[in-house]
Amino acid sequence: MKAPPVPQKDGPRVNRDIRAREVQLIDAEGQNRGVVDSLEALQSAEEAGLDLVEIVPTANPPVCKILDYGKFRFLEQKKSAEARKKQKIVEIKEIKLRPGIDEHDYDTKMKAVRRFFEEGDKVKVTLRFRGREMAHQDLGFRLLERVKNETVTIAKVEAEPSMEGRQMVMVLAPK
């Protein structure tokens, strides 16, 4: 019978969880105290009424800092929430065209494409062929070339026009 595995805590090790014999100590004022015995560092932290937190566990010896662990965790959570807020998820928007599209309809679709690029999204241009239109794939290819030429200043081609069954597909990404 094996003992159940010890659950791993996420975040840095604190106080008695620090296993190294010696640590590089940074005190509460931010001064580097050099390499100190870990028990001595823990004692200094307890005297200051703060915690000993392992900041860089991969260093040799590990870097530990004397600070308020609750405040430290709060600031870390705040930083990660801010980073998540600033993160932009790139979506792929789809524009559907037909080979015989009218000029005004084409302009309306292109206006939408430009708006998608301004928002930072990728655009998948799908050109659908019906019935006998399959015999005139060159018309569809020319239409996608026109889209590519009109968006050359604001976008780059991520996937060249290719046939997928009864439709021709091209993917554009903002520059």
Short mmCIF file of N, CA and C in Angstrom, two decimals:
data_model
loop_
_atom_site.label_atom_id
_atom_site.label_comp_id
_atom_site.label_asym_id
_atom_site.label_seq_id
_atom_site.Cartn_x
_atom_site.Cartn_y
_atom_site.Cartn_z
N MET A 1 0.84 -1.19 0.00
CA MET A 1 0.00 0.00 0.00
C MET A 1 0.88 1.25 0.00
N LYS A 2 0.58 2.11 -0.94
CA LYS A 2 1.32 3.36 -1.01
C LYS A 2 0.58 4.45 -0.25
N ALA A 3 1.33 5.36 0.29
CA ALA A 3 0.72 6.51 0.95
C ALA A 3 0.14 7.42 -0.11
N PRO A 4 -0.97 8.11 0.17
CA PRO A 4 -1.54 9.01 -0.83
C PRO A 4 -0.57 10.15 -1.13
N PRO A 5 -0.51 10.62 -2.38
CA PRO A 5 0.43 11.69 -2.71
C PRO A 5 0.08 12.98 -1.97
N VAL A 6 1.12 13.70 -1.60
CA VAL A 6 0.95 14.97 -0.91
C VAL A 6 0.46 16.00 -1.92
N PRO A 7 -0.65 16.67 -1.65
CA PRO A 7 -1.15 17.65 -2.62
C PRO A 7 -0.17 18.82 -2.78
N GLN A 8 0.05 19.20 -4.02
CA GLN A 8 0.98 20.31 -4.31
C GLN A 8 0.25 21.64 -4.13
N LYS A 9 0.84 22.54 -3.36
CA LYS A 9 0.26 23.88 -3.21
C LYS A 9 0.76 24.71 -4.39
N ASP A 10 -0.15 25.54 -4.94
CA ASP A 10 0.34 26.43 -5.98
C ASP A 10 0.83 27.71 -5.32
N GLY A 11 1.77 28.33 -5.99
CA GLY A 11 2.36 29.54 -5.44
C GLY A 11 3.69 29.23 -4.79
N PRO A 12 4.35 30.26 -4.28
CA PRO A 12 5.67 30.08 -3.68
C PRO A 12 5.60 29.39 -2.32
N ARG A 13 6.72 28.78 -1.93
CA ARG A 13 6.79 28.15 -0.61
C ARG A 13 6.97 29.25 0.44
N VAL A 14 6.42 28.99 1.62
CA VAL A 14 6.41 30.01 2.67
C VAL A 14 6.90 29.39 3.98
N ASN A 15 7.65 30.17 4.73
CA ASN A 15 8.13 29.82 6.07
C ASN A 15 8.72 28.41 6.17
N ARG A 16 8.07 27.49 6.90
CA ARG A 16 8.62 26.16 7.16
C ARG A 16 8.57 25.24 5.94
N ASP A 17 7.86 25.63 4.87
CA ASP A 17 7.81 24.82 3.65
C ASP A 17 9.10 24.92 2.84
N ILE A 18 9.91 25.92 3.15
CA ILE A 18 11.17 26.11 2.42
C ILE A 18 12.15 25.04 2.88
N ARG A 19 12.64 24.22 1.92
CA ARG A 19 13.44 23.05 2.26
C ARG A 19 14.96 23.27 2.17
N ALA A 20 15.39 24.36 1.58
CA ALA A 20 16.83 24.59 1.39
C ALA A 20 17.49 24.89 2.74
N ARG A 21 18.77 24.47 2.86
CA ARG A 21 19.51 24.75 4.10
C ARG A 21 19.92 26.20 4.19
N GLU A 22 20.35 26.74 3.03
CA GLU A 22 20.76 28.14 2.98
C GLU A 22 19.94 28.86 1.93
N VAL A 23 19.69 30.14 2.17
CA VAL A 23 18.91 30.95 1.22
C VAL A 23 19.59 32.30 1.02
N GLN A 24 19.35 32.87 -0.15
CA GLN A 24 19.78 34.25 -0.42
C GLN A 24 18.67 35.12 0.15
N LEU A 25 18.95 35.90 1.18
CA LEU A 25 17.91 36.61 1.92
C LEU A 25 17.83 38.08 1.52
N ILE A 26 16.59 38.51 1.29
CA ILE A 26 16.31 39.93 1.07
C ILE A 26 15.36 40.33 2.18
N ASP A 27 15.75 41.34 2.97
CA ASP A 27 14.94 41.69 4.14
C ASP A 27 13.73 42.54 3.75
N ALA A 28 12.96 42.94 4.76
CA ALA A 28 11.71 43.67 4.54
C ALA A 28 11.93 45.03 3.86
N GLU A 29 13.10 45.61 4.02
CA GLU A 29 13.40 46.91 3.40
C GLU A 29 13.93 46.75 1.98
N GLY A 30 14.14 45.53 1.54
CA GLY A 30 14.63 45.28 0.18
C GLY A 30 16.15 45.19 0.10
N GLN A 31 16.82 45.14 1.25
CA GLN A 31 18.28 45.04 1.28
C GLN A 31 18.70 43.58 1.15
N ASN A 32 19.73 43.32 0.36
CA ASN A 32 20.25 41.97 0.20
C ASN A 32 21.16 41.64 1.37
N ARG A 33 20.80 40.61 2.14
CA ARG A 33 21.59 40.22 3.31
C ARG A 33 22.60 39.14 2.96
N GLY A 34 22.57 38.64 1.72
CA GLY A 34 23.50 37.61 1.31
C GLY A 34 22.99 36.21 1.65
N VAL A 35 23.89 35.23 1.58
CA VAL A 35 23.52 33.84 1.86
C VAL A 35 23.46 33.64 3.37
N VAL A 36 22.28 33.16 3.83
CA VAL A 36 22.02 33.00 5.26
C VAL A 36 21.42 31.61 5.48
N ASP A 37 21.64 31.04 6.66
CA ASP A 37 21.03 29.76 7.02
C ASP A 37 19.51 29.96 7.04
N SER A 38 18.74 28.98 6.54
CA SER A 38 17.29 29.16 6.40
C SER A 38 16.59 29.33 7.76
N LEU A 39 17.08 28.66 8.80
CA LEU A 39 16.48 28.83 10.13
C LEU A 39 16.69 30.25 10.65
N GLU A 40 17.88 30.77 10.37
CA GLU A 40 18.19 32.15 10.78
C GLU A 40 17.29 33.14 10.03
N ALA A 41 17.07 32.88 8.73
CA ALA A 41 16.20 33.74 7.92
C ALA A 41 14.76 33.67 8.44
N LEU A 42 14.31 32.48 8.80
CA LEU A 42 12.96 32.30 9.32
C LEU A 42 12.80 33.04 10.64
N GLN A 43 13.84 33.00 11.46
CA GLN A 43 13.81 33.70 12.74
C GLN A 43 13.70 35.21 12.53
N SER A 44 14.46 35.73 11.55
CA SER A 44 14.41 37.16 11.24
C SER A 44 13.01 37.57 10.79
N ALA A 45 12.37 36.71 10.00
CA ALA A 45 11.03 37.00 9.51
C ALA A 45 10.03 37.02 10.67
N GLU A 46 10.15 36.05 11.57
CA GLU A 46 9.23 35.99 12.72
C GLU A 46 9.41 37.18 13.64
N GLU A 47 10.65 37.64 13.81
CA GLU A 47 10.93 38.82 14.63
C GLU A 47 10.29 40.07 14.04
N ALA A 48 10.28 40.13 12.71
CA ALA A 48 9.68 41.28 12.04
C ALA A 48 8.16 41.15 11.95
N GLY A 49 7.62 39.97 12.33
CA GLY A 49 6.18 39.75 12.28
C GLY A 49 5.69 39.52 10.85
N LEU A 50 6.60 39.08 10.00
CA LEU A 50 6.26 38.84 8.59
C LEU A 50 6.55 37.39 8.21
N ASP A 51 6.43 37.08 6.93
CA ASP A 51 6.68 35.73 6.45
C ASP A 51 7.94 35.68 5.61
N LEU A 52 8.54 34.49 5.54
CA LEU A 52 9.68 34.25 4.66
C LEU A 52 9.12 33.55 3.42
N VAL A 53 9.24 34.23 2.28
CA VAL A 53 8.64 33.72 1.04
C VAL A 53 9.75 33.44 0.03
N GLU A 54 9.69 32.24 -0.56
CA GLU A 54 10.66 31.82 -1.58
C GLU A 54 10.27 32.49 -2.90
N ILE A 55 11.06 33.45 -3.36
CA ILE A 55 10.74 34.21 -4.57
C ILE A 55 11.28 33.52 -5.81
N VAL A 56 12.55 33.09 -5.78
CA VAL A 56 13.16 32.40 -6.92
C VAL A 56 13.64 31.02 -6.46
N PRO A 57 12.78 30.00 -6.60
CA PRO A 57 13.16 28.67 -6.10
C PRO A 57 14.22 27.98 -6.96
N THR A 58 14.39 28.41 -8.21
CA THR A 58 15.34 27.75 -9.10
C THR A 58 16.78 28.21 -8.90
N ALA A 59 16.96 29.32 -8.22
CA ALA A 59 18.32 29.84 -8.00
C ALA A 59 19.06 28.92 -7.02
N ASN A 60 20.39 29.06 -7.02
CA ASN A 60 21.18 28.25 -6.11
C ASN A 60 22.06 29.17 -5.27
N PRO A 61 21.84 29.41 -4.02
CA PRO A 61 20.71 29.00 -3.20
C PRO A 61 19.43 29.79 -3.57
N PRO A 62 18.25 29.28 -3.20
CA PRO A 62 17.00 29.96 -3.55
C PRO A 62 16.92 31.35 -2.92
N VAL A 63 16.29 32.27 -3.65
CA VAL A 63 16.16 33.64 -3.15
C VAL A 63 14.87 33.73 -2.34
N CYS A 64 14.98 34.21 -1.10
CA CYS A 64 13.82 34.36 -0.23
C CYS A 64 13.73 35.80 0.24
N LYS A 65 12.48 36.23 0.44
CA LYS A 65 12.26 37.62 0.84
C LYS A 65 11.36 37.65 2.07
N ILE A 66 11.63 38.60 2.96
CA ILE A 66 10.80 38.76 4.14
C ILE A 66 9.71 39.77 3.78
N LEU A 67 8.45 39.29 3.81
CA LEU A 67 7.32 40.17 3.46
C LEU A 67 6.02 39.62 4.01
N ASP A 68 4.94 40.39 3.88
CA ASP A 68 3.61 39.96 4.30
C ASP A 68 3.04 39.10 3.19
N TYR A 69 2.88 37.79 3.45
CA TYR A 69 2.47 36.84 2.41
C TYR A 69 1.04 37.12 1.91
N GLY A 70 0.15 37.50 2.79
CA GLY A 70 -1.23 37.81 2.39
C GLY A 70 -1.27 38.96 1.40
N LYS A 71 -0.51 40.00 1.69
CA LYS A 71 -0.45 41.17 0.80
C LYS A 71 0.20 40.78 -0.53
N PHE A 72 1.24 39.94 -0.44
CA PHE A 72 1.96 39.47 -1.63
C PHE A 72 1.01 38.72 -2.57
N ARG A 73 0.21 37.79 -2.00
CA ARG A 73 -0.75 37.01 -2.80
C ARG A 73 -1.81 37.92 -3.42
N PHE A 74 -2.27 38.89 -2.66
CA PHE A 74 -3.28 39.83 -3.17
C PHE A 74 -2.74 40.60 -4.36
N LEU A 75 -1.51 41.09 -4.27
CA LEU A 75 -0.90 41.85 -5.37
C LEU A 75 -0.68 40.97 -6.60
N GLU A 76 -0.28 39.70 -6.37
CA GLU A 76 -0.09 38.76 -7.49
C GLU A 76 -1.42 38.50 -8.20
N GLN A 77 -2.49 38.31 -7.46
CA GLN A 77 -3.82 38.10 -8.05
C GLN A 77 -4.26 39.31 -8.84
N LYS A 78 -3.97 40.47 -8.29
CA LYS A 78 -4.34 41.72 -8.97
C LYS A 78 -3.59 41.86 -10.29
N LYS A 79 -2.29 41.51 -10.29
CA LYS A 79 -1.48 41.56 -11.50
C LYS A 79 -2.01 40.62 -12.57
N SER A 80 -2.33 39.37 -12.15
CA SER A 80 -2.81 38.39 -13.13
C SER A 80 -4.19 38.77 -13.67
N ALA A 81 -5.03 39.35 -12.84
CA ALA A 81 -6.34 39.80 -13.32
C ALA A 81 -6.19 40.93 -14.34
N GLU A 82 -5.25 41.83 -14.08
CA GLU A 82 -4.98 42.94 -15.00
C GLU A 82 -4.45 42.41 -16.34
N ALA A 83 -3.58 41.41 -16.26
CA ALA A 83 -3.03 40.82 -17.49
C ALA A 83 -4.12 40.13 -18.29
N ARG A 84 -5.04 39.44 -17.60
CA ARG A 84 -6.16 38.78 -18.30
C ARG A 84 -7.07 39.81 -18.96
N LYS A 85 -7.26 40.94 -18.29
CA LYS A 85 -8.14 41.98 -18.82
C LYS A 85 -7.58 42.57 -20.12
N LYS A 86 -6.27 42.72 -20.18
CA LYS A 86 -5.63 43.33 -21.35
C LYS A 86 -5.48 42.35 -22.51
N GLN A 87 -5.72 41.07 -22.24
CA GLN A 87 -5.53 40.04 -23.26
C GLN A 87 -6.64 40.13 -24.30
N LYS A 88 -6.25 40.09 -25.59
CA LYS A 88 -7.22 40.13 -26.69
C LYS A 88 -7.30 38.75 -27.32
N ILE A 89 -8.52 38.21 -27.35
CA ILE A 89 -8.72 36.92 -27.99
C ILE A 89 -9.04 37.17 -29.45
N VAL A 90 -8.18 36.65 -30.33
CA VAL A 90 -8.36 36.86 -31.76
C VAL A 90 -9.40 35.87 -32.26
N GLU A 91 -10.46 36.42 -32.84
CA GLU A 91 -11.52 35.58 -33.39
C GLU A 91 -11.37 35.53 -34.90
N ILE A 92 -11.95 34.50 -35.51
CA ILE A 92 -11.98 34.42 -36.96
C ILE A 92 -13.40 34.73 -37.40
N LYS A 93 -13.56 35.85 -38.08
CA LYS A 93 -14.85 36.25 -38.62
C LYS A 93 -14.95 35.72 -40.05
N GLU A 94 -16.16 35.37 -40.46
CA GLU A 94 -16.33 34.82 -41.80
C GLU A 94 -17.18 35.74 -42.66
N ILE A 95 -16.72 35.96 -43.87
CA ILE A 95 -17.47 36.73 -44.87
C ILE A 95 -17.78 35.77 -46.01
N LYS A 96 -19.06 35.65 -46.35
CA LYS A 96 -19.46 34.74 -47.43
C LYS A 96 -19.77 35.53 -48.68
N LEU A 97 -19.19 35.11 -49.79
CA LEU A 97 -19.40 35.76 -51.09
C LEU A 97 -19.90 34.72 -52.09
N ARG A 98 -20.38 35.23 -53.22
CA ARG A 98 -20.78 34.39 -54.34
C ARG A 98 -20.04 34.91 -55.57
N PRO A 99 -19.78 34.08 -56.57
CA PRO A 99 -19.03 34.53 -57.76
C PRO A 99 -19.70 35.68 -58.50
N GLY A 100 -21.03 35.71 -58.53
CA GLY A 100 -21.72 36.78 -59.27
C GLY A 100 -22.19 37.91 -58.37
N ILE A 101 -21.43 38.24 -57.32
CA ILE A 101 -21.84 39.28 -56.37
C ILE A 101 -21.92 40.64 -57.05
N ASP A 102 -22.94 41.41 -56.69
CA ASP A 102 -23.13 42.74 -57.25
C ASP A 102 -22.12 43.70 -56.64
N GLU A 103 -21.84 44.79 -57.33
CA GLU A 103 -20.81 45.76 -56.90
C GLU A 103 -21.14 46.36 -55.52
N HIS A 104 -22.38 46.78 -55.33
CA HIS A 104 -22.76 47.40 -54.06
C HIS A 104 -22.67 46.39 -52.91
N ASP A 105 -23.11 45.16 -53.16
CA ASP A 105 -23.02 44.12 -52.13
C ASP A 105 -21.56 43.84 -51.77
N TYR A 106 -20.72 43.83 -52.78
CA TYR A 106 -19.28 43.62 -52.57
C TYR A 106 -18.70 44.73 -51.69
N ASP A 107 -19.07 45.98 -51.98
CA ASP A 107 -18.58 47.12 -51.18
C ASP A 107 -19.02 47.00 -49.71
N THR A 108 -20.26 46.57 -49.52
CA THR A 108 -20.78 46.40 -48.16
C THR A 108 -19.98 45.34 -47.41
N LYS A 109 -19.70 44.23 -48.09
CA LYS A 109 -18.91 43.15 -47.46
C LYS A 109 -17.49 43.64 -47.14
N MET A 110 -16.90 44.42 -48.03
CA MET A 110 -15.55 44.92 -47.81
C MET A 110 -15.50 45.89 -46.63
N LYS A 111 -16.57 46.65 -46.44
CA LYS A 111 -16.66 47.56 -45.29
C LYS A 111 -16.63 46.75 -43.99
N ALA A 112 -17.35 45.62 -44.00
CA ALA A 112 -17.37 44.75 -42.82
C ALA A 112 -15.98 44.14 -42.59
N VAL A 113 -15.31 43.75 -43.68
CA VAL A 113 -13.95 43.18 -43.56
C VAL A 113 -13.01 44.19 -42.92
N ARG A 114 -13.07 45.43 -43.37
CA ARG A 114 -12.19 46.47 -42.79
C ARG A 114 -12.48 46.67 -41.31
N ARG A 115 -13.77 46.66 -40.95
CA ARG A 115 -14.14 46.83 -39.54
C ARG A 115 -13.58 45.67 -38.70
N PHE A 116 -13.63 44.45 -39.22
CA PHE A 116 -13.09 43.30 -38.49
C PHE A 116 -11.58 43.45 -38.27
N PHE A 117 -10.86 43.96 -39.28
CA PHE A 117 -9.42 44.15 -39.13
C PHE A 117 -9.11 45.22 -38.10
N GLU A 118 -9.93 46.28 -38.05
CA GLU A 118 -9.73 47.34 -37.05
C GLU A 118 -9.91 46.80 -35.64
N GLU A 119 -10.80 45.82 -35.48
CA GLU A 119 -11.03 45.20 -34.17
C GLU A 119 -9.96 44.17 -33.83
N GLY A 120 -9.07 43.87 -34.80
CA GLY A 120 -7.97 42.93 -34.56
C GLY A 120 -8.32 41.48 -34.82
N ASP A 121 -9.41 41.24 -35.53
CA ASP A 121 -9.82 39.86 -35.81
C ASP A 121 -9.32 39.40 -37.17
N LYS A 122 -9.20 38.08 -37.32
CA LYS A 122 -8.87 37.49 -38.62
C LYS A 122 -10.16 37.36 -39.42
N VAL A 123 -10.02 37.30 -40.75
CA VAL A 123 -11.20 37.16 -41.60
C VAL A 123 -11.03 35.97 -42.53
N LYS A 124 -12.04 35.11 -42.55
CA LYS A 124 -12.08 33.98 -43.45
C LYS A 124 -13.07 34.34 -44.56
N VAL A 125 -12.57 34.48 -45.78
CA VAL A 125 -13.42 34.82 -46.91
C VAL A 125 -13.81 33.51 -47.59
N THR A 126 -15.10 33.23 -47.60
CA THR A 126 -15.62 32.00 -48.19
C THR A 126 -16.41 32.34 -49.44
N LEU A 127 -16.07 31.71 -50.53
CA LEU A 127 -16.74 31.93 -51.81
C LEU A 127 -17.44 30.63 -52.17
N ARG A 128 -18.77 30.67 -52.16
CA ARG A 128 -19.55 29.44 -52.37
C ARG A 128 -20.01 29.33 -53.82
N PHE A 129 -19.79 28.15 -54.40
CA PHE A 129 -20.22 27.87 -55.78
C PHE A 129 -21.47 27.00 -55.72
N ARG A 130 -22.45 27.32 -56.60
CA ARG A 130 -23.66 26.50 -56.69
C ARG A 130 -23.84 26.00 -58.11
N GLY A 131 -24.28 24.79 -58.22
CA GLY A 131 -24.63 24.23 -59.52
C GLY A 131 -23.54 24.36 -60.56
N ARG A 132 -23.87 25.01 -61.67
CA ARG A 132 -22.94 25.13 -62.80
C ARG A 132 -21.84 26.15 -62.58
N GLU A 133 -21.92 26.91 -61.47
CA GLU A 133 -20.85 27.87 -61.17
C GLU A 133 -19.52 27.16 -60.96
N MET A 134 -19.56 25.88 -60.61
CA MET A 134 -18.33 25.11 -60.40
C MET A 134 -17.46 25.09 -61.65
N ALA A 135 -18.07 25.23 -62.81
CA ALA A 135 -17.32 25.22 -64.07
C ALA A 135 -16.53 26.51 -64.25
N HIS A 136 -16.86 27.54 -63.47
CA HIS A 136 -16.21 28.85 -63.63
C HIS A 136 -15.47 29.25 -62.34
N GLN A 137 -14.60 28.37 -61.90
CA GLN A 137 -13.85 28.65 -60.67
C GLN A 137 -12.89 29.82 -60.85
N ASP A 138 -12.51 30.10 -62.09
CA ASP A 138 -11.61 31.23 -62.34
C ASP A 138 -12.26 32.55 -61.94
N LEU A 139 -13.60 32.68 -62.07
CA LEU A 139 -14.30 33.90 -61.63
C LEU A 139 -14.14 34.07 -60.11
N GLY A 140 -14.29 32.97 -59.40
CA GLY A 140 -14.14 33.01 -57.95
C GLY A 140 -12.72 33.35 -57.55
N PHE A 141 -11.75 32.77 -58.24
CA PHE A 141 -10.35 33.05 -57.92
C PHE A 141 -10.04 34.54 -58.15
N ARG A 142 -10.59 35.11 -59.25
CA ARG A 142 -10.37 36.54 -59.53
C ARG A 142 -11.00 37.41 -58.45
N LEU A 143 -12.17 37.00 -57.97
CA LEU A 143 -12.85 37.77 -56.92
C LEU A 143 -12.01 37.77 -55.64
N LEU A 144 -11.46 36.61 -55.27
CA LEU A 144 -10.62 36.55 -54.07
C LEU A 144 -9.31 37.33 -54.26
N GLU A 145 -8.79 37.34 -55.48
CA GLU A 145 -7.59 38.16 -55.77
C GLU A 145 -7.91 39.64 -55.57
N ARG A 146 -9.12 40.04 -55.98
CA ARG A 146 -9.55 41.43 -55.82
C ARG A 146 -9.63 41.79 -54.34
N VAL A 147 -10.20 40.88 -53.53
CA VAL A 147 -10.28 41.11 -52.08
C VAL A 147 -8.87 41.24 -51.50
N LYS A 148 -7.97 40.37 -51.93
CA LYS A 148 -6.59 40.39 -51.45
C LYS A 148 -5.91 41.71 -51.80
N ASN A 149 -6.09 42.19 -53.05
CA ASN A 149 -5.46 43.43 -53.48
C ASN A 149 -6.01 44.65 -52.76
N GLU A 150 -7.31 44.63 -52.44
CA GLU A 150 -7.91 45.78 -51.74
C GLU A 150 -7.52 45.84 -50.28
N THR A 151 -7.16 44.71 -49.70
CA THR A 151 -6.80 44.70 -48.27
C THR A 151 -5.30 44.58 -48.03
N VAL A 152 -4.51 44.71 -49.09
CA VAL A 152 -3.06 44.50 -48.96
C VAL A 152 -2.41 45.47 -47.97
N THR A 153 -2.96 46.69 -47.82
CA THR A 153 -2.36 47.67 -46.90
C THR A 153 -2.68 47.38 -45.43
N ILE A 154 -3.82 46.73 -45.17
CA ILE A 154 -4.24 46.52 -43.78
C ILE A 154 -4.18 45.07 -43.32
N ALA A 155 -3.95 44.14 -44.29
CA ALA A 155 -3.95 42.72 -43.90
C ALA A 155 -2.94 41.93 -44.71
N LYS A 156 -2.60 40.77 -44.16
CA LYS A 156 -1.72 39.86 -44.88
C LYS A 156 -2.45 38.53 -45.07
N VAL A 157 -2.11 37.84 -46.13
CA VAL A 157 -2.77 36.57 -46.44
C VAL A 157 -2.16 35.48 -45.57
N GLU A 158 -3.00 34.84 -44.77
CA GLU A 158 -2.53 33.77 -43.91
C GLU A 158 -2.70 32.41 -44.60
N ALA A 159 -3.76 32.29 -45.40
CA ALA A 159 -3.98 31.06 -46.16
C ALA A 159 -4.44 31.46 -47.56
N GLU A 160 -3.67 31.07 -48.55
CA GLU A 160 -4.00 31.40 -49.95
C GLU A 160 -5.33 30.75 -50.34
N PRO A 161 -6.01 31.29 -51.37
CA PRO A 161 -7.28 30.71 -51.81
C PRO A 161 -7.12 29.23 -52.18
N SER A 162 -8.01 28.41 -51.64
CA SER A 162 -7.98 26.97 -51.93
C SER A 162 -9.40 26.44 -51.97
N MET A 163 -9.59 25.38 -52.72
CA MET A 163 -10.91 24.77 -52.85
C MET A 163 -11.15 23.79 -51.71
N GLU A 164 -12.32 23.86 -51.10
CA GLU A 164 -12.75 22.92 -50.08
C GLU A 164 -14.16 22.48 -50.47
N GLY A 165 -14.24 21.44 -51.23
CA GLY A 165 -15.54 20.97 -51.71
C GLY A 165 -16.12 21.95 -52.73
N ARG A 166 -17.28 22.51 -52.43
CA ARG A 166 -17.94 23.46 -53.34
C ARG A 166 -17.62 24.91 -52.98
N GLN A 167 -16.65 25.13 -52.12
CA GLN A 167 -16.32 26.52 -51.78
C GLN A 167 -14.82 26.77 -51.82
N MET A 168 -14.49 28.03 -52.11
CA MET A 168 -13.10 28.48 -52.15
C MET A 168 -12.88 29.34 -50.90
N VAL A 169 -11.80 29.07 -50.17
CA VAL A 169 -11.57 29.72 -48.89
C VAL A 169 -10.22 30.42 -48.87
N MET A 170 -10.19 31.62 -48.25
CA MET A 170 -8.95 32.36 -48.06
C MET A 170 -9.02 32.99 -46.67
N VAL A 171 -7.91 32.96 -45.93
CA VAL A 171 -7.87 33.55 -44.58
C VAL A 171 -6.92 34.74 -44.60
N LEU A 172 -7.40 35.87 -44.07
CA LEU A 172 -6.62 37.10 -43.98
C LEU A 172 -6.44 37.45 -42.50
N ALA A 173 -5.27 37.97 -42.15
CA ALA A 173 -4.99 38.40 -40.77
C ALA A 173 -4.57 39.85 -40.78
N PRO A 174 -4.93 40.63 -39.76
CA PRO A 174 -4.53 42.03 -39.73
C PRO A 174 -3.01 42.18 -39.60
N LYS A 175 -2.46 43.25 -40.18
CA LYS A 175 -1.01 43.48 -40.10
C LYS A 175 -0.63 44.01 -38.76
#
